Amino acid sequence: MNELDQLVAAAQADFDTAHTPAELENAKARFLGRAGRVTELLKTLGALPVEQKKARGAEINQAKAGIESALQARREALARAELDAQLRAEALDVTLPGRGRGTGGMHPVSRTIERIEAIFASMGFDVAEGPEIETDWMSFTALNNPENHPARSMQDTFYVDMQDAQGRWLNLRPHTSPMQVRYAKAHAAKYAGVHPMPELRVLAPGRVYRVDSDATHSPMFHQCEGLWIGENISFKDLKVVFSDFIGRFFETDDFDVRFRPSFFPFTEPSAEIDIRFGSGPLAGRWLEVAGSGQVHPSVVRNYDLDPETCIGFAFGMGADRLAMLRYGIDDLRLMFDGDLRFLRQFN
Ligand code: DAH
């Protein structure tokens, strides 16, 4: 091997150790660059006698061509390797199993509300929903709340940064009771002038909001409001309807119902409804499940009905609480955390 063949071999070996385009460019400079070994050789031509110049020049150029083709071959090899690596990285394995969709399920509170609706619907109650952002009149005034009633104060009720026509802040309804007023007003308008007016029976389920948060209170929870107004509907009817509901909701006959005197501005008299099971995990304890009462005459007037001829009862119960009692859940927050391990148990 003459010195030019050795130079080509050295270039080839140098190029082969380059593993990136940048390394290869450095190796190229060592041979073909301005201070590279081939350039240095070409510079020696100047000192040769004319008759040797041509032959020596041709030899050096041949070696240079050999180095350039080795460089090109290595460039292509590196580009191929890079492409291969990229293809491997982006490979799609068509033999992997699909991800599937999973099946959705119903939330325990939705399930409970549907159950409550079905039971009341079977007793002739209409089911109605209404707005969650309410006016002050609907949430409080129409329900006979005095101006200074604590329920109106900021610490219980969320207010919305919007005002009604009277300049009063709108609220996130703190209970479903405004639906009594909305539904009864529509009923009164629909049957204006009809005597006797058909009875009104409605169940109004929905979300309600209060500034409150711990194991048994959530800033958003669910209530079901009930209202039955007719010519002669009394507390006795409330007791029958509610007891029937409890038996069917909990699927048992083994319970007592107690009406405990209480106060609500929109009812007179008012009562908390407690239940006590005779057997099962909750046996023996009185459990408060609803507020109720005979609708106050001022409220009946706000329905646009005549309290002389229209009388009846209303009740309001926490749907989340009923779900917790039925399923034996002790922390309300579980209901709203969205943890699938919890939620899957109900489907
Ligand atoms: N609105 C009451 C509350 O949120 C519950 C209630 C009590 C509703 C008595 C009624 C009722 O309709 O008659 O605590």
Tab-separated table of C-alpha atoms in Angstrom, residues 102-285:
chain	number	residue	atom	x	y	z
A	102	GLY	CA	-65.989	0.996	29.012
A	103	THR	CA	-69.613	1.219	29.953
A	104	GLY	CA	-71.064	4.311	31.554
A	105	GLY	CA	-73.223	4.037	34.623
A	106	MET	CA	-75.646	6.087	36.620
A	107	HIS	CA	-74.522	8.163	39.572
A	108	PRO	CA	-76.041	6.989	42.882
A	109	VAL	CA	-77.679	10.403	43.384
A	110	SER	CA	-79.225	10.357	39.885
A	111	ARG	CA	-80.396	6.813	40.550
A	112	THR	CA	-81.956	7.946	43.837
A	113	ILE	CA	-83.697	10.949	42.257
A	114	GLU	CA	-85.146	8.732	39.522
A	115	ARG	CA	-86.391	6.358	42.173
A	116	ILE	CA	-88.033	9.211	44.146
A	117	GLU	CA	-89.601	10.584	40.939
A	118	ALA	CA	-90.998	7.191	39.990
A	119	ILE	CA	-92.618	6.676	43.400
A	120	PHE	CA	-94.219	10.143	43.443
A	121	ALA	CA	-95.234	9.876	39.780
A	122	SER	CA	-97.130	6.693	40.697
A	123	MET	CA	-99.030	8.785	43.278
A	124	GLY	CA	-100.093	11.280	40.611
A	125	PHE	CA	-97.300	13.842	41.077
A	126	ASP	CA	-95.995	15.731	38.070
A	127	VAL	CA	-92.192	16.094	37.934
A	128	ALA	CA	-90.889	19.606	37.225
A	129	GLU	CA	-87.467	21.201	37.025
A	130	GLY	CA	-86.575	24.885	37.268
A	131	PRO	CA	-83.708	27.369	37.179
A	132	GLU	CA	-80.721	27.088	39.525
A	133	ILE	CA	-80.080	30.842	39.363
A	134	GLU	CA	-83.060	32.466	41.055
A	135	THR	CA	-84.393	35.880	41.898
A	136	ASP	CA	-84.555	37.060	45.478
A	137	TRP	CA	-88.340	37.073	45.259
A	138	MET	CA	-88.576	33.419	44.209
A	139	SER	CA	-85.998	32.085	46.668
A	140	PHE	CA	-87.085	34.162	49.669
A	141	THR	CA	-89.804	36.808	49.481
A	142	ALA	CA	-92.531	34.711	47.853
A	143	LEU	CA	-91.800	32.038	50.473
A	144	ASN	CA	-92.665	34.463	53.245
A	145	ASN	CA	-89.102	35.133	54.433
A	146	PRO	CA	-88.959	38.416	56.333
A	147	GLU	CA	-86.397	40.890	54.993
A	148	ASN	CA	-84.056	40.198	57.907
A	149	HIS	CA	-84.318	36.399	57.877
A	150	PRO	CA	-80.870	34.805	58.353
A	151	ALA	CA	-81.332	32.587	55.276
A	152	ARG	CA	-80.974	35.733	53.193
A	153	SER	CA	-77.586	36.591	54.652
A	154	MET	CA	-74.375	36.116	52.737
A	155	GLN	CA	-72.999	33.243	54.774
A	156	ASP	CA	-75.656	30.747	53.677
A	157	THR	CA	-76.461	31.762	50.151
A	158	PHE	CA	-74.227	32.129	47.116
A	159	TYR	CA	-75.034	35.313	45.233
A	160	VAL	CA	-74.456	35.843	41.539
A	161	ASP	CA	-72.955	39.052	40.223
A	162	MET	CA	-76.150	39.947	38.362
A	163	GLN	CA	-79.212	41.889	39.440
A	164	ASP	CA	-82.900	41.490	38.728
A	165	ALA	CA	-85.225	44.293	37.568
A	166	GLN	CA	-85.605	45.464	41.193
A	167	GLY	CA	-81.824	45.740	41.574
A	168	ARG	CA	-81.609	42.706	43.847
A	169	TRP	CA	-78.743	40.217	43.448
A	170	LEU	CA	-79.632	36.918	41.872
A	171	ASN	CA	-78.802	33.832	43.933
A	172	LEU	CA	-77.850	30.200	43.396
A	173	ARG	CA	-81.033	28.756	44.819
A	174	PRO	CA	-80.392	27.493	48.363
A	175	HIS	CA	-83.401	25.155	48.175
A	176	THR	CA	-85.882	23.769	45.643
A	177	SER	CA	-88.779	25.590	47.323
A	178	PRO	CA	-88.932	28.363	44.644
A	179	MET	CA	-90.242	25.639	42.355
A	180	GLN	CA	-93.406	25.528	44.493
A	181	VAL	CA	-94.026	29.122	43.489
A	182	ARG	CA	-93.056	28.746	39.817
A	183	TYR	CA	-95.136	25.624	39.328
A	184	ALA	CA	-98.155	26.837	41.291
A	185	LYS	CA	-98.212	30.218	39.501
A	186	ALA	CA	-98.195	28.431	36.133
A	187	HIS	CA	-100.961	26.131	37.366
A	188	ALA	CA	-103.015	29.101	38.564
A	189	ALA	CA	-102.609	30.853	35.202
A	190	LYS	CA	-103.482	27.702	33.267
A	191	TYR	CA	-106.713	27.115	35.212
A	192	ALA	CA	-107.729	30.740	35.803
A	193	GLY	CA	-111.545	30.885	35.976
A	194	VAL	CA	-111.950	27.093	36.156
A	195	HIS	CA	-114.109	25.943	39.112
A	196	PRO	CA	-113.270	23.854	40.883
A	197	MET	CA	-109.591	24.213	40.030
A	198	PRO	CA	-107.902	20.835	39.419
A	199	GLU	CA	-105.573	19.763	42.222
A	200	LEU	CA	-101.892	20.485	41.931
A	201	ARG	CA	-99.355	17.792	42.750
A	202	VAL	CA	-95.705	18.257	41.888
A	203	LEU	CA	-92.300	16.895	42.740
A	204	ALA	CA	-89.401	19.226	41.899
A	205	PRO	CA	-85.948	17.622	42.119
A	206	GLY	CA	-82.702	19.478	41.481
A	207	ARG	CA	-79.388	20.942	42.511
A	208	VAL	CA	-79.226	23.496	45.321
A	209	TYR	CA	-76.317	25.522	46.713
A	210	ARG	CA	-75.185	26.701	50.128
A	211	VAL	CA	-72.006	28.092	51.645
A	212	ASP	CA	-71.248	24.973	53.654
A	213	SER	CA	-68.713	22.153	53.379
A	214	ASP	CA	-67.826	19.168	55.605
A	215	ALA	CA	-68.447	15.405	55.791
A	216	THR	CA	-72.217	15.886	55.753
A	217	HIS	CA	-72.535	19.196	53.866
A	218	SER	CA	-71.513	20.035	50.327
A	219	PRO	CA	-71.735	23.494	48.679
A	220	MET	CA	-73.835	21.789	46.001
A	221	PHE	CA	-76.354	19.114	46.884
A	222	HIS	CA	-79.745	17.854	45.764
A	223	GLN	CA	-83.251	18.311	47.066
A	224	CYS	CA	-86.679	17.095	46.083
A	225	GLU	CA	-89.493	19.517	46.784
A	226	GLY	CA	-93.042	18.224	47.000
A	227	LEU	CA	-96.269	20.219	46.832
A	228	TRP	CA	-99.893	19.120	46.906
A	229	ILE	CA	-102.556	21.828	46.817
A	230	GLY	CA	-106.312	21.248	46.552
A	231	GLU	CA	-109.532	22.228	48.216
A	232	ASN	CA	-109.121	20.076	51.259
A	233	ILE	CA	-105.609	18.648	51.462
A	234	SER	CA	-104.378	18.324	55.025
A	235	PHE	CA	-101.525	17.154	57.209
A	236	LYS	CA	-103.235	13.751	57.291
A	237	ASP	CA	-102.628	13.426	53.537
A	238	LEU	CA	-99.008	14.429	53.997
A	239	LYS	CA	-98.567	11.709	56.581
A	240	VAL	CA	-100.086	9.054	54.302
A	241	VAL	CA	-98.160	10.158	51.213
A	242	PHE	CA	-94.844	10.456	52.989
A	243	SER	CA	-95.148	7.163	54.887
A	244	ASP	CA	-96.059	5.388	51.669
A	245	PHE	CA	-93.053	6.951	49.981
A	246	ILE	CA	-90.636	5.898	52.752
A	247	GLY	CA	-91.857	2.291	52.699
A	248	ARG	CA	-91.447	2.057	48.950
A	249	PHE	CA	-88.147	3.921	48.814
A	250	PHE	CA	-86.489	1.742	51.475
A	251	GLU	CA	-88.461	-1.405	50.566
A	252	THR	CA	-89.601	-2.130	54.095
A	253	ASP	CA	-92.721	-1.985	56.300
A	254	ASP	CA	-90.649	-2.037	59.440
A	255	PHE	CA	-90.375	1.670	60.261
A	256	ASP	CA	-92.070	4.530	62.137
A	257	VAL	CA	-92.611	8.098	60.948
A	258	ARG	CA	-92.613	11.038	63.378
A	259	PHE	CA	-93.622	14.642	62.732
A	260	ARG	CA	-91.593	16.874	65.018
A	261	PRO	CA	-92.826	20.486	65.392
A	262	SER	CA	-90.487	22.948	63.729
A	263	PHE	CA	-90.428	26.299	61.978
A	264	PHE	CA	-90.253	27.303	58.321
A	265	PRO	CA	-91.456	30.713	57.179
A	266	PHE	CA	-93.403	29.206	54.281
A	267	THR	CA	-95.442	26.710	56.305
A	268	GLU	CA	-97.756	26.907	59.333
A	269	PRO	CA	-97.727	24.555	61.131
A	270	SER	CA	-94.309	23.172	60.225
A	271	ALA	CA	-92.675	19.862	61.033
A	272	GLU	CA	-89.464	17.959	60.554
A	273	ILE	CA	-90.129	14.421	59.371
A	274	ASP	CA	-88.076	11.739	61.129
A	275	ILE	CA	-88.065	8.027	60.392
A	276	ARG	CA	-86.903	5.088	62.509
A	277	PHE	CA	-86.288	1.592	61.178
A	278	GLY	CA	-87.199	-1.429	63.316
A	279	SER	CA	-84.514	-3.619	61.775
A	280	GLY	CA	-81.445	-3.395	59.576
A	281	PRO	CA	-78.187	-1.498	60.080
A	282	LEU	CA	-79.947	1.800	60.918
A	283	ALA	CA	-82.472	0.278	63.334
A	284	GLY	CA	-83.561	2.169	66.436
A	285	ARG	CA	-82.297	5.685	65.633
